[in-house]
Coordinates of C-alpha atoms in Angstrom, one line a residue:
X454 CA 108.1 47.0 -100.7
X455 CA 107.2 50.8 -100.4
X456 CA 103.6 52.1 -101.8
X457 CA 102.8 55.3 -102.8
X458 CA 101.3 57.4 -100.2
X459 CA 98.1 57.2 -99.6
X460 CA 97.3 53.8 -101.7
X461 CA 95.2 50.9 -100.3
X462 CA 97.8 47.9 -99.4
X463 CA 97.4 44.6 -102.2
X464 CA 98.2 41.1 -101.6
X465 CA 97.6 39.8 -104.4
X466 CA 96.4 40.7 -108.1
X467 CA 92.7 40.5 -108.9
X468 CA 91.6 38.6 -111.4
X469 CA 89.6 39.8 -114.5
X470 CA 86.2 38.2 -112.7
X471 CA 87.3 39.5 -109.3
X472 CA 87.0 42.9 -110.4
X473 CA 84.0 42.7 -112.2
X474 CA 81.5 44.1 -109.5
X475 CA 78.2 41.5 -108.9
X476 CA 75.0 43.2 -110.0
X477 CA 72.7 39.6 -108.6
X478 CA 72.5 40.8 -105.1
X479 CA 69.0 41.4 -104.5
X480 CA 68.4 45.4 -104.3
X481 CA 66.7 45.1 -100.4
X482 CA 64.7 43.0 -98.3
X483 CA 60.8 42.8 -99.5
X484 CA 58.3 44.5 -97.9
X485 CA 56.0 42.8 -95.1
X486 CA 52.8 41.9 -97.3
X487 CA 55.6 40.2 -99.8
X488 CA 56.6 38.1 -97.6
X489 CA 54.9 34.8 -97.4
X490 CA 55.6 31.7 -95.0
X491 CA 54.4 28.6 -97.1
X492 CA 53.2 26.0 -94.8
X493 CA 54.3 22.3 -94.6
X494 CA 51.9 20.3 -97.3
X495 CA 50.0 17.4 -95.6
X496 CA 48.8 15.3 -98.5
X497 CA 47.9 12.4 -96.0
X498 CA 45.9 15.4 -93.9
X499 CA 43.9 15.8 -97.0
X500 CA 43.5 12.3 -98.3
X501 CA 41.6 11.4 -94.6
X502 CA 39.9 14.7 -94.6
X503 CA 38.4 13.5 -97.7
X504 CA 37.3 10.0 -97.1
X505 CA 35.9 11.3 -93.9
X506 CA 33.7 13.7 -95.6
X507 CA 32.4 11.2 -98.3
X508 CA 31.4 8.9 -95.5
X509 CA 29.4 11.5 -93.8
X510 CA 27.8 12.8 -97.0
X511 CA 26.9 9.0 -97.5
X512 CA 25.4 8.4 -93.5
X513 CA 23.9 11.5 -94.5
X514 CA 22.1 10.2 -97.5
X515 CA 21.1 7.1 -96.4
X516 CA 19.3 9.3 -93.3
X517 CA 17.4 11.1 -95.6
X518 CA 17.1 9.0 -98.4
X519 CA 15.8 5.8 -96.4
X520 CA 11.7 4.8 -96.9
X521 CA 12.7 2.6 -94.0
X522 CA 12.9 5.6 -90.9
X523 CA 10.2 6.8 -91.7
X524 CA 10.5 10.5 -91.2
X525 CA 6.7 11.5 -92.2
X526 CA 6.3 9.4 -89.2
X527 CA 8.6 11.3 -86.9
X528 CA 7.4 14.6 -87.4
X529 CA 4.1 13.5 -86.2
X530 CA 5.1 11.8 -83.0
X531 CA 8.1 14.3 -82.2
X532 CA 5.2 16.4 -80.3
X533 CA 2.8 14.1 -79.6
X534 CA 1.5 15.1 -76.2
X535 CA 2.4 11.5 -75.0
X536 CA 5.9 11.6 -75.7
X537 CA 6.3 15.2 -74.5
X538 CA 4.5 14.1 -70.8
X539 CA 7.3 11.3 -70.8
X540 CA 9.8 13.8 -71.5
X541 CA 8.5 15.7 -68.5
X542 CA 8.4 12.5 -66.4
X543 CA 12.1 12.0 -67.5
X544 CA 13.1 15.9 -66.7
X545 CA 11.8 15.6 -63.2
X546 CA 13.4 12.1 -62.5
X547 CA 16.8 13.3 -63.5
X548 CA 16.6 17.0 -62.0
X549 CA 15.4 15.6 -58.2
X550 CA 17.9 12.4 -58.7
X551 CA 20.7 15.2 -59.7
X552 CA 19.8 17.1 -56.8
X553 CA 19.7 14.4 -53.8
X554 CA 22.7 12.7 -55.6
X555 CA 24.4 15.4 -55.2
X556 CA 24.2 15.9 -51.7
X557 CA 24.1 12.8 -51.1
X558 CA 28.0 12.6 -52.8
X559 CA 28.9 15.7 -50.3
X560 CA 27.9 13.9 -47.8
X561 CA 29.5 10.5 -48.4
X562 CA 32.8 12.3 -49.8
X563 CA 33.3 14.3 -46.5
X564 CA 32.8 11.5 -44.3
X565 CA 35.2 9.4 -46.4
X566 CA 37.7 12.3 -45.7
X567 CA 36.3 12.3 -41.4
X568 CA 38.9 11.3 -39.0
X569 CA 36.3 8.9 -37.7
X570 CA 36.8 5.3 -39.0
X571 CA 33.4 4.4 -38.6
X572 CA 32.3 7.2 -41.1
X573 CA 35.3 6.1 -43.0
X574 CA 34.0 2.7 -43.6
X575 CA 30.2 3.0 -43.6
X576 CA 31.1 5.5 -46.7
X577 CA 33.9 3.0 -48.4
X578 CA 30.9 0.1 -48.2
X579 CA 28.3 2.2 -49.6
X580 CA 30.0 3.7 -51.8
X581 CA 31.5 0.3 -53.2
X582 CA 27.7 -1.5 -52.6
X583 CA 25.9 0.7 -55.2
X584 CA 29.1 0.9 -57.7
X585 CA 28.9 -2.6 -57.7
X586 CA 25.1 -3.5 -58.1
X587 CA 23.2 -2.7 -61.4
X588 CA 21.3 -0.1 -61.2
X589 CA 18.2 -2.2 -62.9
X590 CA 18.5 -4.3 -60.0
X591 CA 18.7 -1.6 -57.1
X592 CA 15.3 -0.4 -59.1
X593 CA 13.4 -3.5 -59.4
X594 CA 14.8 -3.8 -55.3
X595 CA 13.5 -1.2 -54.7
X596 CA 10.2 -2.2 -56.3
X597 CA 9.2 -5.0 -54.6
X598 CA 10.5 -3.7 -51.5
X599 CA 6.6 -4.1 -49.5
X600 CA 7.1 -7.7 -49.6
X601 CA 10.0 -7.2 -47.5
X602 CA 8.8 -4.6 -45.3
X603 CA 5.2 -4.1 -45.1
X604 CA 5.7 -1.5 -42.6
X605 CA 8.5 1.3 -41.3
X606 CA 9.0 2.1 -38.1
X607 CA 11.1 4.6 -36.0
X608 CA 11.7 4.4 -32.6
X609 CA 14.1 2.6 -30.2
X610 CA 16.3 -0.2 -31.5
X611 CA 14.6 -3.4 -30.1
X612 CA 12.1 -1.4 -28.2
X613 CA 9.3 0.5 -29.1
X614 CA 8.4 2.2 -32.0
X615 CA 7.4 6.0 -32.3
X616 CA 6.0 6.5 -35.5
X617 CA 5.2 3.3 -37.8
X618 CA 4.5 4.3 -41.8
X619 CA 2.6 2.5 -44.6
X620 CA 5.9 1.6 -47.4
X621 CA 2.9 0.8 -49.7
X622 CA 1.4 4.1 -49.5
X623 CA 5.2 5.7 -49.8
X624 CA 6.5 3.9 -52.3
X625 CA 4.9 5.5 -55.4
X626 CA 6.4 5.2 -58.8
X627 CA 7.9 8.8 -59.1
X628 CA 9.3 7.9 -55.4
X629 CA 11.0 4.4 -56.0
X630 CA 12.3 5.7 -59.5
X631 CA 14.3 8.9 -57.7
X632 CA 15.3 7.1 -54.6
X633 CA 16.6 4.2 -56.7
X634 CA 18.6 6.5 -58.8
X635 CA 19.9 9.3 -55.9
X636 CA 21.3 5.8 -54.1
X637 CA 23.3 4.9 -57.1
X638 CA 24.1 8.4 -58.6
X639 CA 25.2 8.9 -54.7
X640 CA 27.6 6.5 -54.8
X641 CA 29.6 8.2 -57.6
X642 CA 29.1 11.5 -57.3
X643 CA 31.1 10.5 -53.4
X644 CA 34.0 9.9 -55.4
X645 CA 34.1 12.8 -57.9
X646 CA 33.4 15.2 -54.9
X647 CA 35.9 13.4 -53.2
X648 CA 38.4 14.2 -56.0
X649 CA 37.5 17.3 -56.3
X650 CA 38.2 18.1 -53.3
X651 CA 41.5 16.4 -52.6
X652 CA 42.6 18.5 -55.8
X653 CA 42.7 21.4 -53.9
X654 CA 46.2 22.5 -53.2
X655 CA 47.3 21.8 -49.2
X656 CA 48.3 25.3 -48.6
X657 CA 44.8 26.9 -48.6
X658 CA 43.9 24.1 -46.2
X659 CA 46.7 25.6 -44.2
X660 CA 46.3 29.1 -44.8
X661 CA 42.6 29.3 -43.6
X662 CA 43.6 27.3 -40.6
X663 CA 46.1 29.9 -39.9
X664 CA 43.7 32.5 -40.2
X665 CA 41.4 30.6 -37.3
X666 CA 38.7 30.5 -39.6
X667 CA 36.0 27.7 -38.6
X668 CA 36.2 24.1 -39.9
X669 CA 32.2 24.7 -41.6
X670 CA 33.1 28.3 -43.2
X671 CA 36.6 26.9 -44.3
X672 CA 35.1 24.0 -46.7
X673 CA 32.0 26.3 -48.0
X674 CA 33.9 29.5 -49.0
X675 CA 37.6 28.9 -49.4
X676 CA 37.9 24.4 -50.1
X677 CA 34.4 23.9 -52.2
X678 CA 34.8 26.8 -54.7
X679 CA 38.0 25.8 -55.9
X680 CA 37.2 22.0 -55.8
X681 CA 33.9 22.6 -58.2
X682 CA 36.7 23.7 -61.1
X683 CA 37.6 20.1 -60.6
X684 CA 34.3 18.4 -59.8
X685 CA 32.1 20.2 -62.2
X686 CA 32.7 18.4 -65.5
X687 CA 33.3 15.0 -64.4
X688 CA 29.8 15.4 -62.4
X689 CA 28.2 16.9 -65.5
X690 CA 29.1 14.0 -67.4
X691 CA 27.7 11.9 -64.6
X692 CA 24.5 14.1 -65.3
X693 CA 24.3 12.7 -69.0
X694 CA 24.3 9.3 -67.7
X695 CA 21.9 9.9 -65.3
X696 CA 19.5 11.2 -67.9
X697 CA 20.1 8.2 -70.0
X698 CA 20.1 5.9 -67.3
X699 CA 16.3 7.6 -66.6
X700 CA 14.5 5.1 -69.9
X701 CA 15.5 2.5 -67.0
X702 CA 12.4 3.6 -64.5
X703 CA 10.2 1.9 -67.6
X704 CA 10.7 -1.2 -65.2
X705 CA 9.2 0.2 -62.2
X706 CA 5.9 1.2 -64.0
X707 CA 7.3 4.5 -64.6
X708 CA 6.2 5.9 -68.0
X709 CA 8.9 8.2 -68.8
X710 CA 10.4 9.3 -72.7
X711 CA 11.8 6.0 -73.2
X712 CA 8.7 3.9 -71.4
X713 CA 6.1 6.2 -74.0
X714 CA 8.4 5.4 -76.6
X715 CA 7.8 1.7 -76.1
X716 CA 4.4 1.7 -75.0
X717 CA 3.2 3.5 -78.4
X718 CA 5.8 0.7 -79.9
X719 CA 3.4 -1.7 -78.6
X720 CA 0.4 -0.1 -80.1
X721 CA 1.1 1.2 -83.0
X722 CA 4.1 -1.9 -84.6
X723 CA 4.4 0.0 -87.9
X724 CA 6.0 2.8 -86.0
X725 CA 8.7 1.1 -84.1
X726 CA 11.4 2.6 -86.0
X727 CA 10.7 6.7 -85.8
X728 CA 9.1 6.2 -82.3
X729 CA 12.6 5.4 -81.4
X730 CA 14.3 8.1 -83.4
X731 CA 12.2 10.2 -81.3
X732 CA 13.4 9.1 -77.8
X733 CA 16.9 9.8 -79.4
X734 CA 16.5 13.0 -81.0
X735 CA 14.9 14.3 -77.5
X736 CA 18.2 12.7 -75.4
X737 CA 20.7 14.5 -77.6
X738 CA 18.4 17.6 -76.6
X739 CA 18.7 17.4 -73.4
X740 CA 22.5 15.9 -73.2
X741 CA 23.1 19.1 -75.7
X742 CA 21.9 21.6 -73.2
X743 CA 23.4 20.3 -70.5
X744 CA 26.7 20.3 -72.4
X745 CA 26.2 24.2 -73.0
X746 CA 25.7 24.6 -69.2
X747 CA 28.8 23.0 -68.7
X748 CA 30.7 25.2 -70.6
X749 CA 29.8 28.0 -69.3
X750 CA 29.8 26.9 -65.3
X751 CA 33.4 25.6 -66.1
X752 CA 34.2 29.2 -67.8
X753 CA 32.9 30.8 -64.2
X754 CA 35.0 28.7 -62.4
X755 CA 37.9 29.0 -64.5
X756 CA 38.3 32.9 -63.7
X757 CA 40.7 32.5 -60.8
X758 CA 42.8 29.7 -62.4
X759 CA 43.4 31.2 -65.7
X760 CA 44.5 34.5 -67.6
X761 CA 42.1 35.0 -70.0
X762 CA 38.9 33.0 -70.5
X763 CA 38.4 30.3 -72.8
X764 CA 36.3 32.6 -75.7
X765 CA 32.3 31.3 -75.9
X766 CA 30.7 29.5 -79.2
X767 CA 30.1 32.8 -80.4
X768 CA 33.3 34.0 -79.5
X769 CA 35.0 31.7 -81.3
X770 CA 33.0 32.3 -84.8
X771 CA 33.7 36.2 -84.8
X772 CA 37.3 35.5 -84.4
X773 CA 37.2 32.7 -87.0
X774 CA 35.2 34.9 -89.6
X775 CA 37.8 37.9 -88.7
X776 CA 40.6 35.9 -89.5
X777 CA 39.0 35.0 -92.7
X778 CA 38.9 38.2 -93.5
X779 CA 42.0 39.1 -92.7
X780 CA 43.5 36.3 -94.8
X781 CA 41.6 37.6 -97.7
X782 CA 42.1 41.2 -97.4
X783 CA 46.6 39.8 -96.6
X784 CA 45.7 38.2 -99.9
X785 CA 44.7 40.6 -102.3
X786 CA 47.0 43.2 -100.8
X787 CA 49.8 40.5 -102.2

């Protein structure tokens, strides 16, 4: 069937609503700020959020509200200059305990890694010995150790003896309460240094052989760095427990924060109560601080592992108050 020069080519008839042109297409796209992405409701989200906050507000209230804690009390002894010389006892305990724990893991840890199965072992026996035991009873050892040993002596085995010392004379307090706990915080920092260290990835064992660098400047400049990314916050949270695990050095005669805390218990009975808010108020201190010194020695050691650092406290609460604002101003503009 011929059609007239230059007519389009039909196939069928349009209907009456076919040639009707449609007017509902939208006229373009929206702009940007129009354009809103609703999020997935989370009723269940809400609900818990809620009951969570009312039981808060409630712990809250019965904090404050309570005749029973005493909190007239508290404020008096929060800076009495008893508790405040335990908390210096305390400090001192747990920094030199830290300290010779510390090297005292390094030590243990490398000869747990030593070809030598002697150092091997001696380390896999210590290190299980003082796991095992309480460290109450390693202290209270460690206390009546003169009846054991009156006298120390070093010299020749079964021969003579070149120097002889007084252990009564030695063992002081302050000393029995940090040797007692360097043994036992030893004994686990071995095994996070240990981990730490057999984190580190084989190949820069094998590239500073290559480069004929010494065993000694190998594991202090190349091995231990990178191991402390790895060994710093499970040691730090050793740290808390060694703090905590200071109120136990009340049992050697030892009056730190928690052994002030109980003797004024014992003299003053009415006071029990805030006396012992006050030993915890000054432990969440100190378990606070040393949390924020975590963070940040993690962030240092994090800058060769890592893109961008994580953002500090701080940090985060600028970019959290600019995102506010940013919704607010996306809002208005809508």
């Amino acid at each position: 069937m011929s059609q007239p020069p230059g007519s389009a080519v039909s196939f069928g008839a349009a209907t009456p609503a076919e040639a009707i042109p449609r007017t509902d297409f939208p006229a373009g796209p929206k702009p940007l700020a129009a354009q809103r992405v609703l999020p997935l409701r989370r009723p269940g989200r809400w609900i818990i959020t809620a009951v969570v906050l009312v039981l808060v507000a409630q712990i809250a209230h019965g904090l404050v509200t309570n005749p029973f804690y005493q909190w007239d009390r508290f404020q008096y002894w929060f800076f009495r200059p008893t508790i405040l010389d335990g908390l210096l006892i305390t400090l001192e305990v747990a920094a030199y305990s830290a300290v010779l724990g510390l090297l005292g893991g390094i030590v243990l840890a490398l000869a747990r890694l030593s070809r030598s199965p002697v150092l091997r072992a001696v380390s896999w026996v210590y290190t299980w010995l003082f796991r095992s035991v309480p460290l109450i009873v390693v202290l209270l050892f460690l206390y009546n150790f003169s009846a054991l040993y009156q006298t120390l002596s070093v010299g020749v085995p079964f021969g003579p003896a070149f120097f002889t010392f007084d252990e009564s004379r030695l063992a002081t307090d302050m000393a029995v309460a940090v040797v007692g706990l360097s043994l036992n915080e030893a004994a686990y920092a071995s095994e996070v240094v240990r981990g730490g260290l057999l984190s580190v990835d084989q190949g820069q064992h094998e590239a500073a052989s290559a480069l004929g660098l010494p065993k000694r400047y190998q594991f202090a400049k190349i091995v231990f760095p990178q191991a402390l990314r790895s060994i710093t916050p499970n040691y730090v949270n050793q740290l808390i427990g060694l703090i905590k695990g200071t109120s136990l050095v009340f049992y050697v005669s030892l009056l730190d924060l928690f052994g002030s805390v109980q003797s004024m218990g014992s003299t003053y009975p009415g006071d029990i109560v805030p006396l012992l808010l006050v030993a915890t108020a000054w432990y969440l201190i100190l378990t606070s601080v040393v949390s924020v010194i975590q963070f940040y020695v993690e962030r240092y050691y994090s800058r060769g592992a890592l893109r961008t650092l994580p953002p500090t406290p701080l940090q985060k609460a600028w970019n959290g108050l600019r995102d506010v604002r940013a919704r607010f101003q996306r809002e208005t503009a809508i």
